[in-house]
Every structure is written in structure tokens, then in C-alpha cells.
């Protein structure tokens, strides 16, 4: 009964000082919006990033002509030393030697901003033109939707054929089957032999923007003496990954003509290595957002304390009347403390709602799903409770200690 009375009295006081109360609530709300919004966004980013690499599978690794390294302090993976390119001849030799172990695809970069055209329709300069072989769909987890995949005959004869990504199909062939049609990518004509099923866009290399031509056709149409082919290797199971990496390293050393004492002039890139490192860096971002938000909340606590002190001064006579009619120190203390807690909780509700909406907007833009970080939602309410108690305890104690006679005389 006393609690209900305190809540009603607190709401009445909040309404009487609405402008100042709203300003304090907004400071608290902005602090929690930053915290919950960033953490919700991070959940969306985690989903997006993991989804970007999970396509490759936990049992797929790539061999590149550079070594990867971790920056000091747990920084992101970056390119270390860049070595001489892996030529198509070397990629082909490795693929043939390793064919008895596992599927291997040789992938060469053509253009990451290619423009597609079919009759009077065209795409933006955002298609990704790559050169590869028939194993690409296996190692990179793609699926043929219509038509067929590349084959050995296409590679041997450097045929001008292409397997279109879902985005190119959607834009260039919205109402017809593209198979056997002629399309132009950056002005060069290719006959469509197949299309990839929709896979989604990761924002990185790959996804629905990917269009594949034979590696030999890539060399013919887009010659580049500095192009390096990457080797995508599919191990049977994640548990056998280390063994296959070991075998692949030894085999590519032979293909590259390295002597026993020479270091590898290539590097291994695993999808889970990139994911784990990225998640580690997101952890630092999470802590940074938490610290900044807590500082903002305690700044709001100072503002709330100031409002409560002003409120105590303005309501001195009211406090005297309540004490004269039987209110104890504990009644006055709990009343003002309840008022401070209600203000912070109302600000917390607003901040959490805005944070979840803002964070999910970022997540949905990245292709993630709607998420609510419930642990931080409850944590936000707990933070607001702490802020309310810390901000309200001193003004409440000051109000409780007022002399009733002196309070009644206050003008």
C-alpha cells in the first residue's frame, strides 16, 4: 500500500516537473539507445558475417599467394607478405595432383565491378566476373538452378560461355529463361550455359553477384600477367581439415619448386579463422559501446540528482505538511527514491525500444534477422535501477532529514 502511494505521488511530482523530467529521461534514453542499438547491430553483423563465410563450409580452405597475419592486440587479419602469383599452370598442376584427395577449384579474379547487358537491359557495375572450373560449385557451395555447369570441354577450348549469378538473371532476364542467350559483360559476349540458384549477397566477394566463365577464357579475354589464382580445396569433413591442409601445403611446394629449407611462398586461409578473429574484434566493440553508454547513463544520473535536489527545495513546505500529518523519515525517503527510480525506468523503456529498432534496422539492411538482445535489455533495466538509486539517494535523504517546523515556515 505504501509502495503504491509512493508511485502515485512520484507520478504526480513527475507531471508537475514534466519539462525537466523529460530532459533527464531523454539523456538516459540516448545512453541506452546507444548501448542496446550497438549490441543489436552487432548481433546482426555477426549473423551477416558468419553467413558470408559459412557458405564456404567449415571444411573448405583457400590457398593464396600471400600469408595472413594478425595485428598486435588482437587486430583484424591482414595480408602479410605478398609472394609471386600462383599461375594458372601451377593451379592446374596442383588441381590434377590433388584430384585423388579432394575437389579443388582454381579461381581467378576478373572484375569485381562488371556491367552486364542483354538487349536493352543492363545492370549496374556491380557484377563479379571470375574465372574458374567445374569444381567451383562444390568448393564454394553453389548450386546450378538452370542449364549446366562448366565442364572440361569449356576449359580446354576457352569457350565464351558463362554461368550467371542470380542477381544478373533477375535484372537481365526477369521474364525469360537465360540459357542459350548471349549476354555482354564489359562489352565481351558470352553464351549463358547455366545459372546459379539464389544464395544471398554477403557484401563480400561472392553471393548472387558472382558470374563464372572458364579460367582459360578469363586469361584470353582479360589478360593480366600479375593475376594470381586462388585454390579452393574441399576436405571431406571438418575433422580431416588439418590433414588435408598438410597434404596441400606439401603438394603446392612441389608445384612451386620450393627447396626443403625455403619457406612457403603462399598462405592458407580458413573461413573459421576469419570468423573467429572478426568475432574477437566485435567483442572489443561491444565493451567500448558498453563503457560509453555507462558513462552517458551516469552523466544522466548527475542531471537527475540535480533535478531531485531542486525538487526537494521546491517541495520543502509539502514535506513539512506530510511530516506534520504523520509521515516518517522512511516514508519521505522512499517517496523521493521511488520518484528517481521511475524517471530512470521510463527513460530506460524509451531507450531500449529505440535501441532495438535502430539496431535491427542495421541488421536487416545487412540481411540479418530480427533480434532482441534480451540479456542487455534486462541489463539495461538493471543499469537504470542503479542509476536511479545513486541519483535519488542523496536528495531523498536530504528530504527525509528536513525539520518539519522549519519546512512549514519555508516560503
Tab-separated table of C-alpha atoms in Angstrom:
chain	number	residue	atom	x	y	z
A	1	UNK	CA	0.000	0.000	0.000
A	2	UNK	CA	2.849	2.348	0.898
A	3	UNK	CA	4.633	1.441	-2.369
A	4	UNK	CA	1.509	2.189	-4.418
A	5	UNK	CA	1.098	5.508	-2.595
A	6	UNK	CA	4.739	6.374	-3.322
A	7	UNK	CA	4.337	5.522	-7.006
A	8	UNK	CA	1.219	7.688	-7.334
A	9	UNK	CA	2.955	10.557	-5.522
A	10	UNK	CA	6.052	10.116	-7.712
A	11	UNK	CA	3.989	10.260	-10.916
A	12	UNK	CA	2.261	13.397	-9.650
A	13	UNK	CA	5.641	15.028	-8.964
A	14	UNK	CA	6.946	13.969	-12.393
A	15	UNK	CA	3.933	15.538	-14.051
A	16	UNK	CA	4.429	18.758	-12.075
A	17	UNK	CA	8.053	18.992	-13.307
A	18	UNK	CA	7.456	17.475	-16.739
A	19	UNK	CA	9.944	19.515	-18.775
A	20	UNK	CA	12.941	18.853	-16.576
A	21	UNK	CA	11.935	15.232	-16.137
A	22	UNK	CA	11.642	14.685	-19.895
A	23	UNK	CA	15.125	16.109	-20.475
A	24	UNK	CA	16.587	13.707	-17.923
A	25	UNK	CA	14.641	10.785	-19.392
A	26	UNK	CA	15.965	11.631	-22.856
A	27	UNK	CA	19.573	11.637	-21.629
A	28	UNK	CA	19.014	8.204	-20.094
A	29	UNK	CA	17.172	7.030	-23.222
A	30	UNK	CA	20.011	8.142	-25.521
A	31	UNK	CA	22.535	6.312	-23.372
A	32	UNK	CA	20.561	3.077	-23.523
A	33	UNK	CA	19.751	3.576	-27.208
A	34	UNK	CA	23.475	3.673	-27.918
A	35	UNK	CA	24.106	0.569	-25.806
A	36	UNK	CA	21.195	-1.600	-26.974
A	37	UNK	CA	21.376	-0.277	-30.550
A	38	UNK	CA	25.051	-1.099	-30.953
A	39	UNK	CA	24.663	-4.525	-29.357
A	40	UNK	CA	21.626	-5.348	-31.513
A	41	UNK	CA	23.545	-4.172	-34.586
A	42	UNK	CA	26.466	-6.372	-33.574
A	43	UNK	CA	24.141	-9.379	-33.439
A	44	UNK	CA	23.044	-8.530	-36.991
A	45	UNK	CA	26.648	-8.083	-38.122
A	46	UNK	CA	27.591	-11.425	-36.567
A	47	UNK	CA	24.775	-13.113	-38.470
A	48	UNK	CA	25.763	-11.390	-41.715
A	49	UNK	CA	29.467	-12.099	-41.399
A	50	UNK	CA	29.037	-15.720	-40.325
A	51	UNK	CA	26.580	-16.261	-43.162
A	52	UNK	CA	29.099	-14.760	-45.587
A	53	UNK	CA	31.684	-17.412	-44.782
A	54	UNK	CA	29.553	-20.358	-43.774
A	55	UNK	CA	28.758	-20.775	-47.468
A	56	UNK	CA	32.320	-21.966	-47.930
A	57	UNK	CA	31.724	-24.592	-45.297
A	58	UNK	CA	33.720	-25.486	-42.211
A	59	UNK	CA	35.668	-27.998	-44.301
A	60	UNK	CA	36.805	-25.619	-47.053
A	61	UNK	CA	40.075	-23.705	-47.160
A	62	UNK	CA	41.761	-21.446	-49.697
A	63	UNK	CA	45.375	-21.189	-50.772
A	64	UNK	CA	46.505	-17.690	-51.770
A	65	UNK	CA	49.793	-16.130	-52.850
A	66	UNK	CA	50.045	-14.186	-49.612
A	67	UNK	CA	50.367	-15.067	-45.974
A	68	UNK	CA	47.842	-13.805	-43.430
A	69	UNK	CA	48.827	-12.255	-40.148
A	70	UNK	CA	47.135	-10.998	-37.012
A	71	UNK	CA	47.804	-7.446	-35.958
A	72	UNK	CA	49.117	-6.972	-32.451
A	73	UNK	CA	46.467	-6.635	-29.766
A	74	UNK	CA	44.055	-8.996	-31.476
A	75	UNK	CA	43.543	-6.791	-34.501
A	76	UNK	CA	41.978	-7.962	-37.739
A	77	UNK	CA	43.554	-10.442	-40.111
A	78	UNK	CA	45.514	-8.622	-42.789
A	79	UNK	CA	47.717	-9.512	-45.696
A	80	UNK	CA	51.253	-10.216	-44.684
A	81	UNK	CA	53.940	-10.785	-47.273
A	82	UNK	CA	52.708	-10.994	-50.860
A	83	UNK	CA	54.523	-13.577	-52.953
A	84	UNK	CA	54.756	-14.267	-56.653
A	85	UNK	CA	51.396	-15.030	-58.286
A	86	UNK	CA	50.052	-18.567	-58.446
A	87	UNK	CA	49.832	-19.004	-62.204
A	88	UNK	CA	47.058	-20.904	-63.897
A	89	UNK	CA	49.595	-23.561	-64.947
A	90	UNK	CA	50.567	-24.057	-61.297
A	91	UNK	CA	46.932	-24.049	-60.208
A	92	UNK	CA	46.091	-26.623	-62.872
A	93	UNK	CA	49.069	-28.821	-61.875
A	94	UNK	CA	48.050	-28.683	-58.219
A	95	UNK	CA	44.432	-29.439	-59.074
A	96	UNK	CA	45.420	-32.501	-61.099
A	97	UNK	CA	47.841	-33.747	-58.422
A	98	UNK	CA	45.317	-33.257	-55.634
A	99	UNK	CA	42.337	-34.648	-57.536
A	100	UNK	CA	42.834	-38.048	-55.915
A	101	UNK	CA	42.338	-36.493	-52.485
A	102	UNK	CA	39.585	-33.930	-52.809
A	103	UNK	CA	37.861	-31.476	-55.205
A	104	UNK	CA	39.889	-28.353	-55.987
A	105	UNK	CA	38.824	-25.281	-57.922
A	106	UNK	CA	41.169	-22.664	-59.345
A	107	UNK	CA	39.605	-19.205	-59.116
A	108	UNK	CA	40.963	-16.129	-60.888
A	109	UNK	CA	39.756	-12.580	-60.411
A	110	UNK	CA	38.316	-10.909	-63.490
A	111	UNK	CA	36.363	-7.823	-62.456
A	112	UNK	CA	34.500	-7.092	-59.225
A	113	UNK	CA	32.515	-4.266	-60.821
A	114	UNK	CA	31.435	-5.663	-64.152
A	115	UNK	CA	28.412	-4.384	-66.061
A	116	UNK	CA	26.048	-6.893	-67.654
A	117	UNK	CA	23.901	-6.241	-70.719
A	118	UNK	CA	21.233	-8.129	-72.653
A	119	UNK	CA	19.456	-6.294	-75.461
A	120	UNK	CA	18.036	-3.121	-73.910
A	121	UNK	CA	18.544	-4.237	-70.310
A	122	UNK	CA	21.682	-3.624	-68.268
A	123	UNK	CA	22.929	-3.923	-64.708
A	124	UNK	CA	24.890	-1.581	-62.522
A	125	UNK	CA	28.651	-2.037	-62.405
A	126	UNK	CA	28.419	-4.462	-59.504
A	127	UNK	CA	28.584	-7.958	-61.018
A	128	UNK	CA	31.606	-10.053	-60.068
A	129	UNK	CA	33.225	-11.747	-63.044
A	130	UNK	CA	35.535	-14.621	-62.103
A	131	UNK	CA	37.263	-17.400	-63.974
A	132	UNK	CA	37.126	-20.929	-62.626
A	133	UNK	CA	36.301	-24.539	-63.486
A	134	UNK	CA	33.743	-27.281	-62.974
A	135	UNK	CA	34.672	-27.782	-59.282
A	136	UNK	CA	33.744	-24.238	-58.265
A	137	UNK	CA	30.155	-25.178	-57.388
A	138	UNK	CA	31.448	-27.857	-54.985
A	139	UNK	CA	34.186	-25.936	-53.213
A	140	UNK	CA	32.191	-22.705	-52.878
A	141	UNK	CA	28.830	-24.326	-52.140
A	142	UNK	CA	26.897	-23.013	-55.143
A	143	UNK	CA	24.064	-24.835	-56.870
A	144	UNK	CA	23.088	-24.814	-60.535
A	145	UNK	CA	19.487	-23.648	-60.972
A	146	UNK	CA	19.007	-23.793	-64.760
A	147	UNK	CA	21.185	-25.182	-67.520
A	148	UNK	CA	24.508	-26.785	-66.710
A	149	UNK	CA	27.833	-26.194	-65.026
A	150	UNK	CA	31.188	-25.521	-66.711
A	151	UNK	CA	32.926	-28.637	-67.961
A	152	UNK	CA	36.372	-29.768	-69.135
A	153	UNK	CA	35.499	-29.080	-72.793
A	154	UNK	CA	34.711	-25.437	-71.968
A	155	UNK	CA	38.082	-25.011	-70.260
A	156	UNK	CA	40.100	-26.856	-72.889
A	157	UNK	CA	38.721	-24.714	-75.708
A	158	UNK	CA	38.467	-21.449	-73.764
A	159	UNK	CA	34.859	-21.130	-74.813
A	160	UNK	CA	32.988	-17.874	-74.322
A	161	UNK	CA	30.360	-19.339	-72.031
A	162	UNK	CA	29.151	-18.142	-68.659
A	163	UNK	CA	27.195	-19.256	-65.610
A	164	UNK	CA	25.209	-16.257	-64.402
A	165	UNK	CA	24.583	-15.339	-60.771
A	166	UNK	CA	21.024	-14.895	-59.524
A	167	UNK	CA	21.237	-11.088	-59.464
A	168	UNK	CA	22.287	-10.882	-63.113
A	169	UNK	CA	19.467	-13.253	-64.064
A	170	UNK	CA	16.917	-11.178	-62.138
A	171	UNK	CA	17.981	-7.907	-63.776
A	172	UNK	CA	18.646	-9.092	-67.317
A	173	UNK	CA	16.104	-11.904	-67.683
A	174	UNK	CA	13.110	-11.113	-65.450
A	175	UNK	CA	10.622	-12.877	-67.703
A	176	UNK	CA	12.539	-15.475	-69.700
A	177	UNK	CA	14.982	-18.368	-69.413
A	178	UNK	CA	18.523	-17.016	-69.947
A	179	UNK	CA	20.048	-20.343	-71.011
A	180	UNK	CA	21.496	-20.197	-74.557
A	181	UNK	CA	21.086	-16.408	-74.688
A	182	UNK	CA	24.040	-14.110	-75.432
A	183	UNK	CA	24.958	-11.589	-72.760
A	184	UNK	CA	27.661	-8.953	-72.656
A	185	UNK	CA	29.860	-8.370	-69.631
A	186	UNK	CA	32.018	-5.274	-70.010
A	187	UNK	CA	31.470	-5.427	-73.746
A	188	UNK	CA	32.516	-9.077	-74.233
A	189	UNK	CA	29.939	-11.589	-75.448
A	190	UNK	CA	29.230	-14.815	-73.583
A	191	UNK	CA	26.658	-17.528	-74.155
A	192	UNK	CA	24.730	-18.411	-70.991
A	193	UNK	CA	25.001	-22.133	-70.287
A	194	UNK	CA	23.592	-22.055	-66.762
A	195	UNK	CA	22.531	-20.014	-63.772
A	196	UNK	CA	23.286	-20.213	-60.064
A	197	UNK	CA	20.481	-20.650	-57.559
A	198	UNK	CA	19.869	-17.758	-55.213
A	199	UNK	CA	22.357	-17.715	-52.371
A	200	UNK	CA	22.125	-14.184	-50.970
A	201	UNK	CA	24.630	-11.349	-51.007
A	202	UNK	CA	27.248	-11.272	-48.277
A	203	UNK	CA	28.628	-7.869	-49.176
A	204	UNK	CA	31.981	-9.571	-49.791
A	205	UNK	CA	33.230	-11.408	-52.854
A	206	UNK	CA	30.617	-13.933	-53.902
A	207	UNK	CA	26.920	-14.275	-53.399
A	208	UNK	CA	24.324	-13.607	-56.076
A	209	UNK	CA	26.591	-11.141	-57.888
A	210	UNK	CA	29.015	-13.893	-58.896
A	211	UNK	CA	29.296	-14.836	-62.596
A	212	UNK	CA	31.721	-17.556	-63.675
A	213	UNK	CA	33.476	-18.084	-67.002
A	214	UNK	CA	36.130	-20.729	-67.773
A	215	UNK	CA	39.520	-19.825	-66.294
A	216	UNK	CA	41.086	-20.201	-69.737
A	217	UNK	CA	38.544	-17.775	-71.187
A	218	UNK	CA	39.394	-15.296	-68.425
A	219	UNK	CA	43.072	-15.481	-69.379
A	220	UNK	CA	42.164	-14.970	-73.051
A	221	UNK	CA	39.667	-12.128	-72.618
A	222	UNK	CA	41.242	-10.328	-69.661
A	223	UNK	CA	44.988	-10.975	-69.808
A	224	UNK	CA	46.909	-9.988	-66.686
A	225	UNK	CA	50.493	-11.045	-66.048
A	226	UNK	CA	50.110	-10.318	-62.332
A	227	UNK	CA	46.893	-12.276	-61.794
A	228	UNK	CA	47.171	-14.894	-59.077
A	229	UNK	CA	44.764	-17.828	-58.923
A	230	UNK	CA	43.457	-18.917	-55.560
A	231	UNK	CA	42.954	-22.603	-54.872
A	232	UNK	CA	39.749	-23.591	-53.094
A	233	UNK	CA	40.022	-27.032	-51.504
A	234	UNK	CA	37.167	-29.085	-50.078
A	235	UNK	CA	38.049	-31.574	-47.335
A	236	UNK	CA	35.599	-34.461	-46.704
A	237	UNK	CA	34.911	-33.410	-43.095
A	238	UNK	CA	35.956	-30.561	-40.771
A	239	UNK	CA	37.814	-33.106	-38.622
A	240	UNK	CA	40.065	-34.003	-41.556
A	241	UNK	CA	40.825	-30.369	-42.400
A	242	UNK	CA	44.287	-30.291	-40.798
A	243	UNK	CA	45.408	-33.434	-42.645
A	244	UNK	CA	44.258	-32.031	-45.973
A	245	UNK	CA	45.937	-28.693	-45.304
A	246	UNK	CA	49.175	-30.554	-44.562
A	247	UNK	CA	48.917	-32.560	-47.799
A	248	UNK	CA	48.002	-29.479	-49.830
A	249	UNK	CA	50.965	-27.500	-48.499
A	250	UNK	CA	53.402	-30.270	-49.371
A	251	UNK	CA	51.953	-30.712	-52.844
A	252	UNK	CA	51.921	-26.996	-53.700
A	253	UNK	CA	55.527	-26.680	-52.509
A	254	UNK	CA	56.447	-29.272	-55.119
A	255	UNK	CA	54.424	-27.491	-57.797
A	256	UNK	CA	56.036	-24.151	-56.903
A	257	UNK	CA	59.515	-25.744	-56.961
A	258	UNK	CA	60.421	-24.822	-53.383
A	259	UNK	CA	63.513	-26.334	-51.796
A	260	UNK	CA	63.210	-28.095	-48.405
A	261	UNK	CA	64.774	-25.186	-46.487
A	262	UNK	CA	62.721	-22.499	-48.226
A	263	UNK	CA	59.671	-21.084	-46.510
A	264	UNK	CA	56.203	-21.369	-48.050
A	265	UNK	CA	55.515	-18.643	-50.598
A	266	UNK	CA	51.757	-18.946	-50.159
A	267	UNK	CA	49.248	-18.881	-47.327
A	268	UNK	CA	46.252	-20.851	-46.083
A	269	UNK	CA	43.001	-19.013	-45.386
A	270	UNK	CA	40.267	-20.770	-43.407
A	271	UNK	CA	36.775	-19.359	-43.095
A	272	UNK	CA	36.515	-20.129	-39.368
A	273	UNK	CA	39.838	-18.343	-38.775
A	274	UNK	CA	38.406	-15.152	-40.259
A	275	UNK	CA	35.104	-15.551	-38.400
A	276	UNK	CA	36.762	-16.148	-35.027
A	277	UNK	CA	39.075	-13.162	-35.444
A	278	UNK	CA	36.202	-10.941	-36.536
A	279	UNK	CA	34.118	-12.023	-33.546
A	280	UNK	CA	37.048	-11.238	-31.264
A	281	UNK	CA	37.186	-7.704	-32.624
A	282	UNK	CA	33.431	-7.352	-32.194
A	283	UNK	CA	33.955	-8.207	-28.542
A	284	UNK	CA	36.153	-5.125	-28.151
A	285	UNK	CA	33.497	-3.044	-29.901
A	286	UNK	CA	30.874	-4.411	-27.514
A	287	UNK	CA	32.906	-3.431	-24.478
A	288	UNK	CA	33.611	0.020	-25.915
A	289	UNK	CA	29.905	0.622	-26.533
A	290	UNK	CA	29.105	-0.591	-23.029
A	291	UNK	CA	31.626	1.742	-21.388
A	292	UNK	CA	30.465	4.753	-23.417
A	293	UNK	CA	26.821	4.028	-22.640
A	294	UNK	CA	27.502	3.601	-18.913
A	295	UNK	CA	29.330	6.953	-18.877
A	296	UNK	CA	26.310	8.525	-20.592
A	297	UNK	CA	23.945	6.957	-18.063
A	298	UNK	CA	25.930	8.217	-15.104
A	299	UNK	CA	26.048	11.656	-16.701
A	300	UNK	CA	22.263	11.421	-16.748
A	301	UNK	CA	22.420	10.417	-13.075
A	302	UNK	CA	24.110	13.740	-12.258
A	303	UNK	CA	21.364	15.595	-14.109
A	304	UNK	CA	18.701	13.578	-12.314
A	305	UNK	CA	20.296	14.262	-8.931
A	306	UNK	CA	20.252	17.980	-9.708
A	307	UNK	CA	16.552	17.816	-10.619
A	308	UNK	CA	15.772	15.895	-7.457
A	309	UNK	CA	17.642	18.411	-5.298
A	310	UNK	CA	15.729	21.267	-6.918
A	311	UNK	CA	12.522	19.286	-6.388
A	312	UNK	CA	13.335	18.843	-2.685
A	313	UNK	CA	13.886	22.594	-2.336
A	314	UNK	CA	10.673	23.472	-4.169
A	315	UNK	CA	8.629	20.966	-2.129
A	316	UNK	CA	10.051	21.814	1.277
A	317	UNK	CA	6.708	23.085	2.577
A	318	UNK	CA	4.942	19.981	1.194
A	319	UNK	CA	7.426	17.774	3.043
A	320	UNK	CA	6.727	19.712	6.239
A	321	UNK	CA	2.966	19.168	5.851
A	322	UNK	CA	3.433	15.423	5.277
A	323	UNK	CA	5.656	15.075	8.309
A	324	UNK	CA	3.201	17.101	10.403
A	325	UNK	CA	0.398	14.701	9.395
A	326	UNK	CA	2.350	11.589	10.421
A	327	UNK	CA	4.788	10.752	7.571
A	328	UNK	CA	8.034	9.258	8.875
A	329	UNK	CA	11.540	9.773	7.568
A	330	UNK	CA	11.359	6.391	5.819
A	331	UNK	CA	8.116	7.419	4.073
A	332	UNK	CA	9.719	10.603	2.717
A	333	UNK	CA	12.927	8.746	1.793
A	334	UNK	CA	11.076	6.009	-0.122
A	335	UNK	CA	8.858	8.563	-1.877
A	336	UNK	CA	11.738	10.518	-3.391
A	337	UNK	CA	13.734	7.377	-4.122
A	338	UNK	CA	10.737	5.862	-5.921
A	339	UNK	CA	10.409	9.043	-7.979
A	340	UNK	CA	14.054	8.851	-9.106
A	341	UNK	CA	13.740	5.160	-9.999
A	342	UNK	CA	10.537	5.712	-12.007
A	343	UNK	CA	12.192	8.501	-14.035
A	344	UNK	CA	15.165	6.281	-14.908
A	345	UNK	CA	12.964	3.285	-15.741
A	346	UNK	CA	10.763	5.359	-18.050
A	347	UNK	CA	13.909	6.630	-19.782
A	348	UNK	CA	15.154	3.044	-19.943
A	349	UNK	CA	11.981	1.799	-21.650
A	350	UNK	CA	12.253	4.528	-24.281
A	351	UNK	CA	15.975	3.907	-24.797
A	352	UNK	CA	15.583	0.137	-25.133
A	353	UNK	CA	12.760	0.479	-27.672
A	354	UNK	CA	14.763	2.957	-29.773
A	355	UNK	CA	17.892	0.836	-29.461
A	356	UNK	CA	16.213	-2.382	-30.578
A	357	UNK	CA	14.590	-0.605	-33.539
A	358	UNK	CA	17.807	1.137	-34.609
A	359	UNK	CA	19.935	-1.987	-34.164
A	360	UNK	CA	17.540	-4.211	-36.095
A	361	UNK	CA	17.345	-1.672	-38.899
A	362	UNK	CA	21.105	-2.057	-39.359
A	363	UNK	CA	20.806	-5.831	-39.025
A	364	UNK	CA	18.026	-6.091	-41.600
A	365	UNK	CA	19.976	-3.911	-44.046
A	366	UNK	CA	22.803	-6.434	-43.749
A	367	UNK	CA	20.467	-9.332	-44.430
A	368	UNK	CA	20.159	-10.484	-40.826
A	369	UNK	CA	17.022	-11.436	-38.954
A	370	UNK	CA	15.123	-9.506	-36.263
A	371	UNK	CA	16.863	-9.966	-32.929
A	372	UNK	CA	16.385	-8.735	-29.387
A	373	UNK	CA	19.446	-8.900	-27.084
A	374	UNK	CA	17.409	-9.938	-24.055
A	375	UNK	CA	20.425	-10.139	-21.761
A	376	UNK	CA	21.247	-6.492	-22.456
A	377	UNK	CA	17.584	-5.467	-22.283
A	378	UNK	CA	17.374	-6.771	-18.720
A	379	UNK	CA	20.867	-5.430	-18.085
A	380	UNK	CA	19.670	-2.012	-19.273
A	381	UNK	CA	16.805	-2.003	-16.784
A	382	UNK	CA	19.240	-3.030	-14.041
A	383	UNK	CA	21.595	-0.191	-15.002
A	384	UNK	CA	18.693	2.259	-14.880
A	385	UNK	CA	17.734	0.971	-11.442
A	386	UNK	CA	21.304	1.504	-10.214
A	387	UNK	CA	21.390	4.979	-11.750
A	388	UNK	CA	18.025	5.831	-10.151
A	389	UNK	CA	19.168	4.698	-6.703
A	390	UNK	CA	22.518	6.510	-6.941
A	391	UNK	CA	20.901	9.699	-8.233
A	392	UNK	CA	17.997	9.640	-5.805
A	393	UNK	CA	19.538	8.508	-2.544
A	394	UNK	CA	21.177	11.825	-1.592
A	395	UNK	CA	18.170	14.078	-2.416
A	396	UNK	CA	15.848	11.572	-0.721
A	397	UNK	CA	17.936	11.519	2.450
A	398	UNK	CA	18.092	15.337	2.408
A	399	UNK	CA	14.302	15.492	2.122
A	400	UNK	CA	13.838	12.913	4.901
A	401	UNK	CA	16.068	14.897	7.306
A	402	UNK	CA	14.218	18.205	6.898
A	403	UNK	CA	12.839	19.612	10.141
A	404	UNK	CA	9.009	19.685	9.899
A	405	UNK	CA	8.671	23.030	11.753
A	406	UNK	CA	11.271	24.751	9.590
A	407	UNK	CA	9.727	23.183	6.489
A	408	UNK	CA	6.284	24.583	7.284
A	409	UNK	CA	7.792	28.045	7.614
A	410	UNK	CA	9.522	27.765	4.210
A	411	UNK	CA	8.235	30.159	1.535
